[in-house]
């Protein structure tokens, strides 16, 4: 039986307010949307939920606001079996929220208001040190202050814990601060923003990965949506094709990839297989509406994986 990995996510928790519409209003215009969905989101929380649904033991370090959404977010973690003892309510601050707009193609546009996520500080990482030290893997994103991200990367390195960074949403960073990472996992636009090389196809992604590796990052895994993913390290690069899906909402697919990848890797799957499984897990998440609620549990996922690998 595979090892049950223990994964800590130091990151964001939002509430997603998703509007589905064929088109979006111009300035000064009011139009009718087709549908609305309210759900728990945030890149950190989504990655934690994906890891949990894939079977990992998951520990979340986050901050929420003292509004309706804060306590509900904590309850959602607890309901899913995620340890939320280090998810605290911050007085006088709103929870993170994300108005999301989804077109009929499934493509999304997101505005994140960070709210309480922006109050997660290095001291909060210290406060969670005991449990973080017991993790096999720490997962980070960019919806919390960068100083906290950098601090946590150093913490992971000093304690010999695998560390995965999803640089989303893209921001200007000091690449030297992230050189100690085990995995840097951007999508095309994040890779482009940080690597400074345009990424429109697999060949571009290879050039961008080369630049990122040259900057001192050890392993780069660029997610390319329907083009799959590119895995790059000092030994070379491998392109992993995607699995075809009829996508209705791609929101959170990157988070599904990262949470599942951390779990499969932590269970001991070879890196290439872990990334291919994560490709499928992310693809499946685009066939449902919303973020966390579109994620498959392990049993359903294994059914799909078996059908694809044996078929
Ligand atoms: O990656 C998708 C997530 O981005 C959404 O859940 C939203 O909250 C934003 O953080």
Coordinates of C-alpha atoms and ligand atoms in Angstrom, one line a residue:
X1 CA 0.0 0.0 0.0
X2 CA 1.2 3.5 -0.9
X3 CA 2.5 5.7 1.9
X4 CA 0.0 8.3 3.1
X5 CA 1.8 11.7 2.6
X6 CA 1.5 14.5 5.1
X7 CA 1.1 17.8 3.2
X8 CA 1.1 21.3 4.7
X9 CA -0.3 24.2 2.6
X10 CA 0.8 27.6 3.7
X11 CA -1.5 29.8 1.6
X12 CA -4.8 31.5 0.7
X13 CA -8.4 30.7 1.3
X14 CA -11.0 32.7 -0.6
X15 CA -14.7 32.5 -1.4
X16 CA -15.3 32.3 -5.2
X17 CA -18.3 34.2 -6.7
X18 CA -18.5 32.8 -10.2
X19 CA -20.6 34.3 -12.9
X20 CA -21.1 32.4 -16.2
X21 CA -21.8 34.6 -19.2
X22 CA -21.4 34.5 -23.0
X23 CA -20.0 37.9 -23.0
X24 CA -18.9 40.5 -20.5
X25 CA -20.1 44.1 -20.1
X26 CA -18.3 47.1 -21.6
X27 CA -17.7 50.1 -19.3
X28 CA -21.1 51.7 -18.3
X29 CA -23.1 48.7 -19.6
X30 CA -25.3 46.3 -17.6
X31 CA -26.0 42.8 -19.1
X32 CA -27.7 39.6 -17.8
X33 CA -25.4 36.7 -16.9
X34 CA -26.5 33.0 -17.4
X35 CA -25.6 31.5 -14.1
X36 CA -24.0 32.1 -10.7
X37 CA -22.1 29.8 -8.4
X38 CA -20.8 30.5 -4.8
X39 CA -18.1 28.2 -3.6
X40 CA -15.0 27.8 -1.4
X41 CA -11.8 28.6 -3.3
X42 CA -8.4 30.3 -3.0
X43 CA -5.3 28.7 -4.6
X44 CA -4.0 27.5 -1.3
X45 CA -7.3 26.0 -0.1
X46 CA -8.0 24.5 -3.5
X47 CA -4.6 22.7 -3.4
X48 CA -5.2 21.5 0.1
X49 CA -8.6 20.1 -0.9
X50 CA -7.2 18.4 -4.0
X51 CA -4.4 16.8 -1.9
X52 CA -7.0 15.7 0.7
X53 CA -9.4 14.2 -1.9
X54 CA -6.4 12.3 -3.3
X55 CA -5.8 10.7 0.1
X56 CA -3.1 12.9 1.8
X57 CA -3.2 14.0 5.4
X58 CA -3.4 17.8 5.0
X59 CA -2.6 20.7 7.3
X60 CA -3.6 24.2 6.4
X61 CA -1.9 27.4 7.6
X62 CA -4.1 30.4 6.6
X63 CA -6.0 33.5 7.7
X64 CA -9.7 34.3 7.1
X65 CA -11.8 37.4 7.9
X66 CA -14.3 38.0 10.6
X67 CA -17.2 38.0 8.1
X68 CA -19.7 35.4 7.1
X69 CA -17.1 33.6 4.9
X70 CA -14.3 33.2 7.5
X71 CA -16.0 30.7 9.9
X72 CA -17.6 28.9 7.0
X73 CA -14.2 28.4 5.4
X74 CA -12.9 26.9 8.5
X75 CA -15.9 24.6 8.7
X76 CA -15.4 23.5 5.1
X77 CA -11.8 22.5 5.9
X78 CA -12.9 20.5 8.9
X79 CA -15.7 18.8 7.0
X80 CA -13.2 17.6 4.5
X81 CA -10.9 16.3 7.2
X82 CA -8.2 19.0 6.7
X83 CA -6.5 20.1 9.9
X84 CA -7.5 23.8 10.3
X85 CA -6.0 24.4 13.7
X86 CA -3.7 27.0 12.2
X87 CA -6.5 28.8 10.2
X88 CA -7.3 31.8 12.3
X89 CA -9.9 34.5 12.0
X90 CA -8.4 38.1 11.8
X91 CA -10.6 40.8 13.3
X92 CA -11.6 43.8 11.3
X93 CA -10.5 42.3 7.9
X94 CA -12.6 40.8 5.1
X95 CA -12.0 37.2 4.0
X96 CA -10.3 36.7 0.6
X97 CA -12.8 36.8 -2.2
X98 CA -12.6 36.1 -5.9
X99 CA -15.2 37.4 -8.4
X100 CA -14.7 35.0 -11.3
X101 CA -16.1 35.3 -14.8
X102 CA -16.4 32.2 -17.0
X103 CA -17.1 32.3 -20.7
X104 CA -18.9 29.5 -22.6
X105 CA -15.6 28.0 -23.7
X106 CA -14.8 27.4 -20.0
X107 CA -12.0 30.0 -20.0
X108 CA -12.0 32.3 -16.9
X109 CA -11.0 35.7 -15.7
X110 CA -10.4 36.3 -11.9
X111 CA -10.0 39.3 -9.7
X112 CA -8.7 38.3 -6.2
X113 CA -9.2 40.6 -3.2
X114 CA -6.7 39.2 -0.8
X115 CA -8.3 40.4 2.5
X116 CA -7.1 38.4 5.4
X117 CA -4.7 36.3 3.3
X118 CA -2.5 39.4 3.2
X119 CA -2.0 39.2 7.0
X120 CA -0.3 35.8 7.0
X121 CA 3.2 36.6 8.3
X122 CA 6.4 34.7 9.0
X123 CA 5.5 34.7 12.7
X124 CA 2.4 32.6 11.8
X125 CA 4.7 30.1 10.1
X126 CA 6.8 30.0 13.3
X127 CA 3.6 29.5 15.3
X128 CA 2.8 26.5 13.1
X129 CA 6.5 25.2 13.1
X130 CA 5.8 22.0 15.1
X131 CA 3.3 20.7 12.7
X132 CA 5.1 22.0 9.6
X133 CA 8.2 20.1 10.7
X134 CA 6.1 16.9 10.6
X135 CA 5.1 17.4 7.0
X136 CA 6.6 15.5 4.0
X137 CA 5.9 18.4 1.7
X138 CA 5.0 22.1 2.0
X139 CA 3.0 23.7 -0.8
X140 CA 3.0 27.5 -1.4
X141 CA 1.4 30.0 -3.8
X142 CA 1.5 33.8 -4.2
X143 CA -1.8 34.9 -2.7
X144 CA -0.1 35.6 0.7
X145 CA 2.7 38.1 1.3
X146 CA 5.9 37.3 -0.6
X147 CA 8.0 37.7 2.6
X148 CA 6.0 34.8 4.1
X149 CA 6.5 32.7 0.9
X150 CA 10.3 33.3 1.0
X151 CA 10.4 32.6 4.8
X152 CA 8.6 29.3 4.3
X153 CA 10.9 28.2 1.5
X154 CA 13.9 28.8 3.9
X155 CA 12.0 27.0 6.7
X156 CA 11.4 24.0 4.4
X157 CA 15.0 23.9 3.3
X158 CA 16.4 24.2 6.8
X159 CA 14.1 21.3 7.9
X160 CA 14.7 19.1 4.9
X161 CA 11.1 19.2 3.8
X162 CA 10.1 19.0 0.1
X163 CA 8.8 22.4 -1.0
X164 CA 6.5 23.1 -4.1
X165 CA 5.8 26.6 -5.2
X166 CA 3.0 27.6 -7.5
X167 CA 3.8 31.3 -8.4
X168 CA 0.2 32.3 -8.9
X169 CA -0.9 34.9 -9.5
X170 CA 2.4 36.0 -11.1
X171 CA 4.4 38.7 -9.4
X172 CA 7.8 40.3 -9.7
X173 CA 10.1 38.2 -7.6
X174 CA 13.6 37.8 -6.5
X175 CA 14.5 34.5 -8.2
X176 CA 17.4 34.0 -5.7
X177 CA 14.8 33.7 -2.9
X178 CA 13.2 30.7 -4.5
X179 CA 16.3 28.8 -5.7
X180 CA 16.0 26.4 -2.7
X181 CA 12.7 25.0 -3.9
X182 CA 12.2 21.4 -5.0
X183 CA 9.5 22.2 -7.6
X184 CA 8.6 25.5 -9.3
X185 CA 5.1 24.9 -10.9
X186 CA 3.9 27.9 -13.0
X187 CA 1.3 27.9 -15.8
X188 CA 2.2 29.5 -19.2
X189 CA 1.5 33.1 -18.2
X190 CA 3.3 32.8 -14.8
X191 CA 6.3 31.1 -16.4
X192 CA 6.4 33.9 -19.0
X193 CA 6.0 36.7 -16.4
X194 CA 8.8 35.3 -14.2
X195 CA 11.1 33.7 -16.8
X196 CA 10.8 36.7 -19.2
X197 CA 10.3 34.4 -22.2
X198 CA 6.9 34.3 -24.1
X199 CA 5.2 30.9 -23.7
X200 CA 2.7 30.1 -26.5
X201 CA 3.6 26.5 -27.2
X202 CA 5.8 23.6 -25.9
X203 CA 8.9 24.8 -27.7
X204 CA 8.5 28.3 -26.0
X205 CA 8.0 26.5 -22.7
X206 CA 11.3 24.7 -23.1
X207 CA 13.1 28.0 -23.7
X208 CA 11.4 29.5 -20.7
X209 CA 12.2 26.5 -18.5
X210 CA 15.9 26.7 -19.6
X211 CA 16.0 30.3 -18.5
X212 CA 14.4 29.5 -15.1
X213 CA 16.8 26.6 -14.6
X214 CA 19.7 28.9 -15.5
X215 CA 18.5 31.3 -12.8
X216 CA 19.1 28.5 -10.2
X217 CA 15.7 26.9 -9.8
X218 CA 16.2 23.1 -9.6
X219 CA 13.1 21.6 -11.1
X220 CA 10.5 23.3 -13.2
X221 CA 7.1 21.9 -14.1
X222 CA 5.2 24.2 -16.4
X223 CA 1.5 23.4 -16.8
X224 CA 0.2 24.1 -20.3
X225 CA -3.5 23.5 -20.1
X226 CA -4.7 21.5 -23.1
X227 CA -1.1 21.1 -24.2
X228 CA -0.2 19.2 -21.1
X229 CA 2.9 19.9 -19.0
X230 CA 6.6 20.3 -19.3
X231 CA 8.9 18.8 -16.7
X232 CA 12.5 20.2 -16.7
X233 CA 15.6 19.6 -14.7
X234 CA 19.4 19.5 -15.2
X235 CA 19.0 16.0 -16.8
X236 CA 16.7 17.4 -19.6
X237 CA 13.1 18.1 -20.4
X238 CA 10.0 15.9 -21.0
X239 CA 6.7 17.0 -22.5
X240 CA 3.7 15.2 -21.0
X241 CA 0.7 15.5 -23.2
X242 CA -2.8 16.3 -21.7
X243 CA -5.8 14.1 -21.7
X244 CA -8.7 15.4 -23.8
X245 CA -11.7 16.7 -21.8
X246 CA -14.9 18.5 -22.6
X247 CA -14.1 21.5 -20.4
X248 CA -16.9 23.6 -18.9
X249 CA -14.9 25.6 -16.3
X250 CA -11.1 25.5 -16.1
X251 CA -11.0 27.5 -12.8
X252 CA -8.8 25.8 -10.2
X253 CA -7.4 23.2 -12.7
X254 CA -3.8 24.4 -11.9
X255 CA -4.6 23.9 -8.2
X256 CA -6.0 20.5 -8.8
X257 CA -2.7 19.7 -10.6
X258 CA -0.5 20.9 -7.8
X259 CA -2.4 19.3 -4.8
X260 CA -2.7 16.0 -6.6
X261 CA 1.0 16.1 -7.8
X262 CA 2.2 16.7 -4.3
X263 CA 0.1 13.7 -3.1
X264 CA 1.2 11.3 -5.9
X265 CA 4.8 12.2 -5.4
X266 CA 4.5 11.9 -1.6
X267 CA 3.1 8.4 -2.1
X268 CA 6.3 7.5 -3.9
X269 CA 5.1 7.6 -7.5
X270 CA 8.0 8.3 -10.0
X271 CA 8.1 11.9 -10.8
X272 CA 6.9 11.5 -14.5
X273 CA 4.0 9.3 -13.4
X274 CA 3.0 11.7 -10.6
X275 CA 2.9 14.6 -13.2
X276 CA 0.9 12.5 -15.7
X277 CA -1.6 11.5 -13.0
X278 CA -1.8 15.2 -12.0
X279 CA -2.4 16.1 -15.7
X280 CA -5.4 13.8 -15.7
X281 CA -6.7 14.9 -12.3
X282 CA -6.5 18.6 -13.4
X283 CA -8.2 17.8 -16.7
X284 CA -11.1 16.0 -15.0
X285 CA -11.6 19.0 -12.7
X286 CA -12.5 21.2 -15.8
X287 CA -15.5 19.0 -16.6
X288 CA -17.4 20.4 -13.6
X289 CA -18.3 23.9 -12.4
X290 CA -16.4 25.6 -9.6
X291 CA -13.1 24.9 -8.1
X292 CA -13.1 22.5 -5.0
X293 CA -16.5 21.1 -5.9
X294 CA -15.2 20.0 -9.3
X295 CA -12.3 18.0 -7.9
X296 CA -12.6 14.1 -8.0
X297 CA -12.1 11.9 -5.0
X298 CA -9.4 9.2 -5.2
X299 CA -11.7 6.4 -6.1
X300 CA -13.3 8.2 -9.0
X301 CA -9.9 9.4 -10.2
X302 CA -8.5 5.8 -10.1
X303 CA -11.4 4.6 -12.2
X304 CA -10.5 7.2 -14.9
X305 CA -6.8 6.6 -14.6
X306 CA -7.3 2.8 -15.1
X307 CA -9.6 3.4 -18.1
X308 CA -6.9 5.6 -19.7
X309 CA -3.8 3.6 -18.9
X310 CA -5.4 0.2 -19.8
X311 CA -7.5 1.4 -22.7
Ligands
LIG1 O1 -6.9 29.1 -9.0 C1 -8.3 29.4 -8.8 C2 -8.5 30.2 -7.7 O2 -7.9 31.5 -7.9 C3 -9.9 30.5 -7.3 O3 -10.4 29.6 -6.4 C4 -9.8 31.9 -6.7 O4 -10.2 32.1 -5.4 C5 -8.4 32.4 -7.0 O5 -7.6 32.3 -5.9

